[in-house]
Short mmCIF file of C-alpha atoms in Angstrom, two decimals:
data_model
loop_
_atom_site.label_atom_id
_atom_site.label_comp_id
_atom_site.label_asym_id
_atom_site.label_seq_id
_atom_site.Cartn_x
_atom_site.Cartn_y
_atom_site.Cartn_z
CA UNK A 1 85.43 116.16 137.50
CA UNK A 2 87.30 118.27 134.83
CA UNK A 3 87.08 118.86 131.20
CA UNK A 4 89.47 120.01 128.41
CA UNK A 5 87.78 123.12 127.27
CA UNK A 6 89.84 123.05 124.13
CA UNK A 7 88.22 119.91 123.03
CA UNK A 8 84.62 120.58 121.94
CA UNK A 9 83.73 116.83 121.68
CA UNK A 10 84.98 116.46 125.26
CA UNK A 11 83.00 119.32 126.41
CA UNK A 12 79.75 117.92 124.95
CA UNK A 13 80.41 114.42 126.48
CA UNK A 14 81.10 116.23 129.82
CA UNK A 15 77.73 117.90 129.43
CA UNK A 16 76.03 114.76 128.80
CA UNK A 17 77.47 113.25 132.01
CA UNK A 18 76.32 116.22 134.11
CA UNK A 19 72.84 115.91 132.82
CA UNK A 20 72.78 112.10 133.38
CA UNK A 21 74.10 112.14 136.87
CA UNK A 22 71.72 115.04 137.91
CA UNK A 23 68.74 113.04 136.65
CA UNK A 24 69.92 109.98 138.49
CA UNK A 25 70.28 111.95 141.73
CA UNK A 26 66.43 112.78 141.72
CA UNK A 27 67.27 116.33 143.03
CA UNK A 28 65.45 119.24 141.34
CA UNK A 29 68.21 121.50 142.75
CA UNK A 30 71.01 119.44 141.31
CA UNK A 31 69.15 119.09 138.06
CA UNK A 32 68.87 122.82 137.71
CA UNK A 33 72.52 123.54 138.49
CA UNK A 34 73.76 120.73 136.26
CA UNK A 35 71.38 121.92 133.48
CA UNK A 36 73.01 125.34 133.62
CA UNK A 37 76.46 124.03 133.38
CA UNK A 38 75.71 121.63 130.89
CA UNK A 39 74.02 124.22 128.75
CA UNK A 40 77.27 126.32 128.94
CA UNK A 41 79.32 123.46 127.65
CA UNK A 42 76.87 122.39 124.99
CA UNK A 43 76.84 125.89 123.71
CA UNK A 44 80.69 126.19 123.84
CA UNK A 45 81.00 122.91 121.80
CA UNK A 46 78.41 124.16 119.38
CA UNK A 47 80.35 127.27 118.86
CA UNK A 48 83.33 125.14 117.93
CA UNK A 49 81.49 123.41 115.22
CA UNK A 50 79.86 120.31 116.95
CA UNK A 51 76.34 120.24 115.40
CA UNK A 52 75.06 117.43 117.88
CA UNK A 53 75.90 119.84 120.73
CA UNK A 54 74.01 122.68 119.02
CA UNK A 55 71.01 120.40 118.93
CA UNK A 56 71.29 119.23 122.49
CA UNK A 57 71.54 122.87 123.59
CA UNK A 58 68.65 123.83 121.50
CA UNK A 59 66.50 121.13 123.05
CA UNK A 60 67.53 122.20 126.49
CA UNK A 61 66.57 125.87 125.86
CA UNK A 62 63.24 124.74 124.03
CA UNK A 63 62.26 122.72 127.16
CA UNK A 64 63.18 125.71 129.27
CA UNK A 65 60.91 127.92 127.32
CA UNK A 66 63.62 129.93 125.53
CA UNK A 67 62.36 129.09 122.10
CA UNK A 68 64.05 132.10 120.29
CA UNK A 69 67.46 131.06 121.50
CA UNK A 70 66.77 127.37 120.62
CA UNK A 71 65.66 128.09 117.01
CA UNK A 72 68.80 130.39 116.66
CA UNK A 73 71.14 127.61 117.60
CA UNK A 74 69.33 125.21 115.16
CA UNK A 75 69.34 127.68 112.50
CA UNK A 76 73.16 128.16 112.80
CA UNK A 77 73.56 124.40 112.79
CA UNK A 78 71.40 124.20 109.79
CA UNK A 79 73.41 126.72 107.93
CA UNK A 80 76.44 124.69 108.56
CA UNK A 81 74.65 121.76 106.70
CA UNK A 82 73.48 119.75 109.65
CA UNK A 83 70.57 117.62 108.31
CA UNK A 84 69.24 116.68 111.84
CA UNK A 85 69.12 120.39 112.96
CA UNK A 86 67.30 121.42 109.75
CA UNK A 87 64.63 118.81 110.21
CA UNK A 88 64.21 119.61 113.91
CA UNK A 89 63.77 123.24 113.22
CA UNK A 90 61.37 122.60 110.41
CA UNK A 91 59.29 120.51 112.64
CA UNK A 92 59.24 123.13 115.50
CA UNK A 93 58.36 125.93 113.22
CA UNK A 94 55.58 123.89 111.57
CA UNK A 95 53.94 122.70 114.81
CA UNK A 96 53.81 126.36 116.61
CA UNK A 97 51.96 128.23 113.80
CA UNK A 98 48.66 128.71 112.41
CA UNK A 99 46.72 126.14 110.37
CA UNK A 100 46.27 126.35 106.54
CA UNK A 101 44.68 129.69 105.37
CA UNK A 102 41.47 129.15 103.29
CA UNK A 103 40.53 132.58 102.12
CA UNK A 104 42.20 135.82 101.16
CA UNK A 105 40.38 137.72 103.86
CA UNK A 106 41.47 135.24 106.42
CA UNK A 107 44.98 135.67 105.27
CA UNK A 108 44.96 139.33 105.49
CA UNK A 109 43.69 139.13 108.92
CA UNK A 110 46.27 136.61 110.10
CA UNK A 111 48.96 138.64 108.49
CA UNK A 112 47.70 141.94 110.26
CA UNK A 113 47.62 139.98 113.64
CA UNK A 114 51.11 138.70 113.17
CA UNK A 115 52.37 142.34 112.24
CA UNK A 116 50.83 143.82 115.20
CA UNK A 117 52.25 140.98 117.48
CA UNK A 118 55.63 141.46 116.20
CA UNK A 119 55.49 145.18 116.53
CA UNK A 120 54.39 144.91 120.17
CA UNK A 121 56.49 142.03 121.47
CA UNK A 122 59.04 141.23 118.91
CA UNK A 123 58.95 138.41 116.48
CA UNK A 124 59.14 135.33 118.74
CA UNK A 125 59.70 133.01 115.78
CA UNK A 126 63.22 134.87 115.37
CA UNK A 127 63.16 133.40 111.78
CA UNK A 128 63.35 136.08 109.06
CA UNK A 129 63.49 135.30 105.32
CA UNK A 130 67.03 136.63 105.39
CA UNK A 131 67.86 134.08 108.08
CA UNK A 132 66.80 131.05 106.17
CA UNK A 133 68.43 131.81 102.77
CA UNK A 134 70.73 128.93 102.65
CA UNK A 135 70.93 128.68 98.97
CA UNK A 136 68.23 128.24 96.26
CA UNK A 137 66.19 125.68 98.17
CA UNK A 138 65.46 128.07 101.11
CA UNK A 139 64.70 131.03 98.93
CA UNK A 140 60.90 131.90 98.90
CA UNK A 141 59.33 130.28 95.80
CA UNK A 142 58.30 132.89 93.19
CA UNK A 143 54.85 131.60 93.03
CA UNK A 144 53.98 132.44 96.67
CA UNK A 145 51.51 135.13 96.94
CA UNK A 146 52.07 137.00 100.23
CA UNK A 147 48.48 138.42 100.01
CA UNK A 148 47.22 134.83 100.13
CA UNK A 149 49.98 133.91 102.64
CA UNK A 150 50.24 130.93 104.81
CA UNK A 151 51.91 131.87 108.03
CA UNK A 152 55.50 132.83 108.11
CA UNK A 153 56.85 129.96 110.25
CA UNK A 154 55.20 127.33 107.98
CA UNK A 155 56.52 128.88 105.03
CA UNK A 156 59.99 128.62 106.48
CA UNK A 157 59.50 125.08 107.66
CA UNK A 158 58.52 124.17 104.02
CA UNK A 159 61.88 125.80 102.77
CA UNK A 160 63.88 123.77 105.27
CA UNK A 161 62.29 120.59 104.18
CA UNK A 162 63.14 121.59 100.67
CA UNK A 163 66.61 122.02 101.66
CA UNK A 164 66.72 118.61 103.45
CA UNK A 165 65.19 116.88 100.53
CA UNK A 166 67.25 118.61 97.67
CA UNK A 167 70.54 118.93 99.26
CA UNK A 168 70.61 115.79 101.39
CA UNK A 169 68.21 113.50 99.65
CA UNK A 170 66.17 113.02 103.09
CA UNK A 171 63.21 110.75 102.57
CA UNK A 172 61.19 112.28 105.48
CA UNK A 173 61.69 115.74 104.07
CA UNK A 174 60.66 114.56 100.51
CA UNK A 175 57.38 113.34 102.07
CA UNK A 176 56.89 116.59 103.97
CA UNK A 177 57.41 118.67 100.73
CA UNK A 178 55.16 116.39 98.86
CA UNK A 179 52.43 116.83 101.37
CA UNK A 180 52.79 120.44 101.38
CA UNK A 181 52.40 120.85 97.60
CA UNK A 182 49.46 118.61 97.88
CA UNK A 183 47.38 120.52 100.28
CA UNK A 184 48.98 123.94 99.80
CA UNK A 185 50.14 124.47 103.26
CA UNK A 186 53.53 126.19 103.68
CA UNK A 187 53.56 127.19 99.91
CA UNK A 188 50.31 129.01 99.42
CA UNK A 189 49.16 127.02 96.40
CA UNK A 190 48.36 123.43 95.52
CA UNK A 191 50.61 121.90 92.97
CA UNK A 192 49.99 118.18 92.34
CA UNK A 193 52.56 117.85 89.74
CA UNK A 194 55.32 119.01 92.11
CA UNK A 195 53.86 116.90 94.91
CA UNK A 196 53.95 113.73 92.62
CA UNK A 197 57.56 114.62 91.69
CA UNK A 198 58.72 114.45 95.33
CA UNK A 199 56.62 111.34 96.09
CA UNK A 200 58.26 109.59 93.07
CA UNK A 201 61.69 110.64 94.14
CA UNK A 202 61.12 108.99 97.51
CA UNK A 203 59.57 105.98 95.81
CA UNK A 204 62.59 105.59 93.58
CA UNK A 205 64.57 105.07 96.87
CA UNK A 206 61.98 102.40 97.99
CA UNK A 207 60.05 104.51 100.33
CA UNK A 208 57.09 102.48 101.22
CA UNK A 209 55.10 105.38 102.36
CA UNK A 210 55.57 107.20 99.18
CA UNK A 211 54.58 104.14 97.19
CA UNK A 212 51.49 103.87 99.09
CA UNK A 213 50.60 107.57 98.56
CA UNK A 214 51.30 107.15 94.77
CA UNK A 215 49.02 104.20 94.49
CA UNK A 216 46.29 106.28 95.94
CA UNK A 217 46.96 109.23 93.62
CA UNK A 218 47.14 107.09 90.59
CA UNK A 219 44.05 105.17 91.51
CA UNK A 220 42.18 108.45 91.51
CA UNK A 221 43.83 109.40 88.10
CA UNK A 222 43.10 106.02 86.57
CA UNK A 223 39.55 106.03 87.72
CA UNK A 224 38.99 109.42 86.17
CA UNK A 225 40.62 108.24 82.89
CA UNK A 226 38.35 105.20 82.92
CA UNK A 227 35.23 107.22 83.38
CA UNK A 228 36.37 109.88 80.80
CA UNK A 229 37.30 107.38 77.96
CA UNK A 230 35.24 104.49 78.68
CA UNK A 231 36.27 100.87 79.38
CA UNK A 232 37.26 100.00 75.79
CA UNK A 233 40.00 102.49 75.64
CA UNK A 234 41.90 101.27 78.99
CA UNK A 235 44.74 98.95 78.57
CA UNK A 236 43.51 95.46 78.26
CA UNK A 237 46.06 93.77 80.50
CA UNK A 238 49.58 94.10 81.91
CA UNK A 239 51.65 91.76 83.85
CA UNK A 240 51.93 92.48 87.68
CA UNK A 241 55.35 94.32 87.86
CA UNK A 242 58.04 93.00 90.13
CA UNK A 243 58.88 95.15 93.17
CA UNK A 244 62.34 95.74 91.97
CA UNK A 245 61.21 97.21 88.52
CA UNK A 246 62.76 100.49 87.68
CA UNK A 247 60.55 103.44 88.62
CA UNK A 248 61.85 105.73 85.87
CA UNK A 249 59.01 105.83 83.38
CA UNK A 250 58.84 107.42 79.87
CA UNK A 251 56.66 110.56 79.68
CA UNK A 252 53.95 108.67 77.89
CA UNK A 253 53.31 106.02 80.45
CA UNK A 254 49.72 106.23 81.54
CA UNK A 255 48.35 106.70 85.02
CA UNK A 256 46.75 103.33 84.70
CA UNK A 257 50.01 101.58 84.46
CA UNK A 258 51.49 103.51 87.26
CA UNK A 259 48.33 102.81 89.34
CA UNK A 260 48.75 99.07 88.91
CA UNK A 261 52.57 99.19 89.57
CA UNK A 262 52.40 101.23 92.72
CA UNK A 263 49.20 99.53 94.00
CA UNK A 264 50.86 95.96 93.59
CA UNK A 265 54.05 97.29 95.41
CA UNK A 266 52.07 98.65 98.27
CA UNK A 267 49.75 95.57 98.55
CA UNK A 268 52.89 93.55 98.81
CA UNK A 269 53.58 95.48 101.96
CA UNK A 270 50.03 94.53 103.24
CA UNK A 271 48.55 98.03 102.68
CA UNK A 272 44.75 97.34 103.23
CA UNK A 273 43.53 99.93 100.75
CA UNK A 274 45.83 98.68 97.95
CA UNK A 275 44.94 95.07 98.60
CA UNK A 276 41.35 95.89 98.13
CA UNK A 277 41.79 98.18 95.04
CA UNK A 278 44.04 95.50 93.40
CA UNK A 279 41.45 92.88 94.10
CA UNK A 280 38.92 94.96 92.54
CA UNK A 281 40.89 95.67 89.47
CA UNK A 282 41.53 91.89 89.00
CA UNK A 283 37.85 91.07 89.69
CA UNK A 284 36.52 93.30 87.01
CA UNK A 285 39.60 93.46 84.71
CA UNK A 286 39.78 97.33 85.10
CA UNK A 287 42.62 99.70 85.49
CA UNK A 288 44.95 97.72 83.14
CA UNK A 289 44.77 94.43 85.30
CA UNK A 290 43.85 91.05 83.67
CA UNK A 291 40.54 89.62 84.94
CA UNK A 292 41.44 86.88 87.56
CA UNK A 293 38.73 86.40 90.03
CA UNK A 294 40.64 83.63 92.05
CA UNK A 295 43.45 86.25 92.49
CA UNK A 296 40.94 88.87 93.39
CA UNK A 297 39.39 86.57 96.01
CA UNK A 298 42.83 85.92 97.59
CA UNK A 299 43.56 89.69 97.71
CA UNK A 300 40.16 90.41 99.32
CA UNK A 301 40.76 87.72 101.91
CA UNK A 302 44.17 89.15 102.72
CA UNK A 303 42.75 92.69 103.35
CA UNK A 304 39.86 90.99 105.37
CA UNK A 305 42.30 89.13 107.51
CA UNK A 306 43.71 92.69 108.46
CA UNK A 307 40.18 93.83 109.50
CA UNK A 308 38.94 95.42 106.24
CA UNK A 309 35.09 94.93 106.43
CA UNK A 310 34.49 96.16 102.82
CA UNK A 311 36.92 93.53 101.56
CA UNK A 312 35.21 90.87 103.62
CA UNK A 313 31.85 91.63 101.97
CA UNK A 314 33.44 91.72 98.51
CA UNK A 315 34.96 88.31 99.16
CA UNK A 316 31.56 87.13 100.42
CA UNK A 317 29.92 88.40 97.24
CA UNK A 318 32.30 86.43 95.01
CA UNK A 319 31.65 83.23 97.02
CA UNK A 320 28.04 83.69 97.15
CA UNK A 321 27.39 84.06 93.53
CA UNK A 322 30.48 82.39 92.08
CA UNK A 323 32.58 83.75 89.22
CA UNK A 324 35.17 82.81 86.73
CA UNK A 325 37.19 80.11 88.29
CA UNK A 326 35.50 80.38 91.69
CA UNK A 327 32.72 77.93 92.54
CA UNK A 328 29.91 79.16 94.53
CA UNK A 329 30.23 78.63 98.38
CA UNK A 330 27.28 80.23 100.10
CA UNK A 331 28.03 78.72 103.42
CA UNK A 332 31.43 80.38 103.41
CA UNK A 333 29.81 83.56 102.11
CA UNK A 334 27.14 83.51 104.83
CA UNK A 335 29.96 83.23 107.46
CA UNK A 336 31.88 86.22 106.08
CA UNK A 337 28.50 88.30 105.79
CA UNK A 338 27.79 87.54 109.38
CA UNK A 339 31.22 88.72 110.48
CA UNK A 340 30.78 92.00 108.53
CA UNK A 341 27.39 92.50 110.00
CA UNK A 342 28.78 92.23 113.56
CA UNK A 343 31.02 95.18 112.57
CA UNK A 344 28.15 97.19 111.27
CA UNK A 345 28.63 97.11 107.60
CA UNK A 346 25.24 98.02 105.86
CA UNK A 347 25.69 95.88 102.63
CA UNK A 348 26.14 92.73 104.86
CA UNK A 349 22.77 93.40 106.53
CA UNK A 350 21.00 93.23 103.27
CA UNK A 351 23.07 90.28 102.06
CA UNK A 352 22.22 88.42 105.26
CA UNK A 353 18.52 89.24 104.70
CA UNK A 354 18.63 87.83 101.21
CA UNK A 355 20.15 84.64 102.68
CA UNK A 356 17.43 84.28 105.10
CA UNK A 357 14.69 85.12 102.66
CA UNK A 358 15.83 82.63 100.01
CA UNK A 359 17.44 80.02 102.28
CA UNK A 360 20.57 79.97 100.23
CA UNK A 361 23.61 79.98 102.38
CA UNK A 362 21.33 80.26 105.62
CA UNK A 363 21.84 77.58 108.35
CA UNK A 364 20.55 74.16 106.93
CA UNK A 365 19.51 76.05 103.78
CA UNK A 366 16.21 77.05 105.42
CA UNK A 367 14.32 80.31 105.01
CA UNK A 368 13.77 82.51 108.14
CA UNK A 369 11.62 85.27 106.99
CA UNK A 370 11.36 86.89 110.46
CA UNK A 371 15.20 87.25 110.40
CA UNK A 372 14.97 88.45 106.72
CA UNK A 373 12.66 91.19 107.88
CA UNK A 374 14.84 92.21 110.70
CA UNK A 375 18.05 92.47 108.59
CA UNK A 376 16.22 94.36 105.89
CA UNK A 377 14.96 96.73 108.58
CA UNK A 378 18.59 97.21 109.86
CA UNK A 379 19.73 97.92 106.32
CA UNK A 380 16.95 100.22 105.45
CA UNK A 381 17.47 102.30 108.58
CA UNK A 382 21.09 102.83 107.29
CA UNK A 383 19.81 104.08 103.99
CA UNK A 384 19.76 100.89 101.80
CA UNK A 385 17.11 101.65 99.24
CA UNK A 386 16.76 98.10 97.97
CA UNK A 387 16.02 97.03 101.50
CA UNK A 388 13.08 99.45 101.68
CA UNK A 389 11.65 97.86 98.58
CA UNK A 390 12.05 94.44 100.08
CA UNK A 391 10.28 95.41 103.20
CA UNK A 392 7.49 96.54 100.95
CA UNK A 393 7.42 93.11 99.31
CA UNK A 394 7.37 91.31 102.64
CA UNK A 395 4.40 93.40 103.87
CA UNK A 396 2.64 92.99 100.61
CA UNK A 397 2.78 89.20 100.97
CA UNK A 398 2.90 88.89 104.76
CA UNK A 399 6.05 86.88 104.80
CA UNK A 400 7.81 87.43 108.11
CA UNK A 401 5.64 90.26 109.17
CA UNK A 402 2.08 91.37 109.22
CA UNK A 403 0.44 91.53 105.76
CA UNK A 404 -0.20 95.24 105.38
CA UNK A 405 -0.42 96.45 101.70
CA UNK A 406 -0.78 100.12 102.87
CA UNK A 407 2.51 99.66 104.78
CA UNK A 408 4.00 97.97 101.77
CA UNK A 409 3.01 101.00 99.68
CA UNK A 410 4.74 103.34 102.20
CA UNK A 411 7.98 101.43 101.86
CA UNK A 412 7.71 101.50 97.98
CA UNK A 413 7.14 105.17 98.15
CA UNK A 414 10.25 105.77 100.17
CA UNK A 415 12.32 103.55 97.88
CA UNK A 416 11.00 105.06 94.68
CA UNK A 417 11.79 108.56 96.04
CA UNK A 418 15.25 107.47 96.54
CA UNK A 419 15.49 106.29 92.88
CA UNK A 420 14.63 102.58 92.96
CA UNK A 421 12.96 101.92 89.68
CA UNK A 422 11.64 98.56 90.70
CA UNK A 423 10.00 100.35 93.62
CA UNK A 424 8.36 102.71 91.18
CA UNK A 425 6.79 99.63 89.53
CA UNK A 426 5.48 98.37 92.57
CA UNK A 427 4.20 101.82 93.55
CA UNK A 428 2.26 101.82 90.20
CA UNK A 429 0.68 98.58 91.26
CA UNK A 430 -0.34 100.22 94.63
CA UNK A 431 -2.01 103.14 92.86
CA UNK A 432 -3.69 100.86 90.34
CA UNK A 433 -5.24 98.60 93.04
CA UNK A 434 -6.05 101.34 95.52
CA UNK A 435 -3.51 100.65 98.21
CA UNK A 436 -1.83 103.50 100.02
CA UNK A 437 -4.27 106.10 98.79
CA UNK A 438 -7.45 106.13 96.86
CA UNK A 439 -7.35 104.15 93.59
CA UNK A 440 -5.62 106.39 90.87
CA UNK A 441 -5.08 104.48 87.69
CA UNK A 442 -4.16 107.65 85.88
CA UNK A 443 -1.26 108.11 88.27
CA UNK A 444 -0.32 104.40 88.08
CA UNK A 445 -0.09 104.64 84.26
CA UNK A 446 1.85 108.01 84.62
CA UNK A 447 4.43 106.13 86.90
CA UNK A 448 4.77 103.27 84.41
CA UNK A 449 5.20 105.51 81.45
CA UNK A 450 7.85 107.51 83.20
CA UNK A 451 9.63 104.34 84.05
CA UNK A 452 9.52 103.21 80.39
CA UNK A 453 10.92 106.49 79.21
CA UNK A 454 13.90 106.05 81.68
CA UNK A 455 14.49 102.33 81.04
CA UNK A 456 17.57 102.01 78.95
CA UNK A 457 17.14 98.38 78.39
CA UNK A 458 13.80 98.74 76.43
CA UNK A 459 13.80 99.16 72.61
CA UNK A 460 11.88 102.13 71.14
CA UNK A 461 9.03 99.90 70.10
CA UNK A 462 8.42 98.38 73.48
CA UNK A 463 8.93 101.89 75.22
CA UNK A 464 6.18 103.33 72.80
CA UNK A 465 3.80 100.30 73.45
CA UNK A 466 4.14 100.95 77.22
CA UNK A 467 3.66 104.55 76.94
CA UNK A 468 0.24 104.13 74.98
CA UNK A 469 -0.92 101.13 76.86
CA UNK A 470 -4.75 101.02 77.49
CA UNK A 471 -6.43 100.08 80.71
CA UNK A 472 -7.21 96.43 79.79
CA UNK A 473 -3.57 95.71 78.79
CA UNK A 474 -2.45 97.64 81.91
CA UNK A 475 -4.67 95.43 84.20
CA UNK A 476 -3.14 92.32 82.63
CA UNK A 477 0.30 93.77 83.20
CA UNK A 478 -0.47 94.43 86.75
CA UNK A 479 -1.55 90.82 87.47
CA UNK A 480 2.13 89.83 86.70
CA UNK A 481 3.73 92.41 88.95
#
């Protein structure tokens, strides 16, 4: 077999055949010999301007442990404008270096260690700032502080991704640059505005990963806007945007509108998070969405069908209680709660306990207080405060468990300590009647007055009456607790 060494493409294909035949032979000796010859032809073809040959030679050298030479070949191909070589080199540089630096002292320590290592052994990365200056995109950003530096190789990987994104419009590289700006790795600072700019460039090319990332970002921004301004200032409604709608927005378009747009687009791809968030927006009429509970239920069910447990419970809640346009279906809700409980979601334990306690939705619509107690216990063990109080109620009356008012008081105390106001009311009853501890009517009234002061639903007159209530009136009040 011979090859025309004046034809670089022929040399590359000849090297390919050598490697293929050697691998098929199964002989390590032949593979080693063929690999050496193939590398010669790959490098010759690369020197003649064939980027693919440079990449193949680089991979061969990398696998042989000659990383310095491999990166040099890729760097030369990248300088000639080869996108694939640029991306491969960036990935290699990124993967072999240190994780993100979190403190100045740590940065200095890494910098010192790198410098000592390079002085003793030579710079194995073989990539200097001068080597990667392929136009403005590869020049170190002015805002990089070398005192708080991230590692050299990651910085240069970032520059390469910038080149691939800005010069070639490569979507993968746009995503990489966006991620670097979002977490500060490779650039030294977090710059969310630049991160979003790259995500939006990728989204404008219909990159679904970018669309999903933007949906999450604008969900957070919209949520912050909602909390800051209050519900009344959020846009009342917008129509669900079509997937093909232009993404070039005027400067005054709100995060709320962008949240709904990108979330709608990502949900149409089946993104579970976006299905659930869009459902929540329609259920409550938040984040610029029209309130549409039937649509919300469909979206929750779509997310649940893909295994989202939280969406399953949200759908069950709508079915259990019913809402605008959705009739109650407690049997259907019970089935969804049961599925979620099998997967360990705490709210479903409490919901099942409620079903068994009231009989609503339970099999044959019959109460089963023992099962109610069991599920409340499961939920309480996982931190459900309301379930702690419900266990107290069951022990107070002896429903589904042993009647034990001292035990009930213990549960009330735990729930009250966790912030359950209703449990505080029950705890006041315990102090008044002498359960849990010696009778302490002063303590009971103190608890009640504190509740009155913290209860937003009470008017000033009612709050004042409860704060000054006498023992006789308080006794009467306790009878209704």
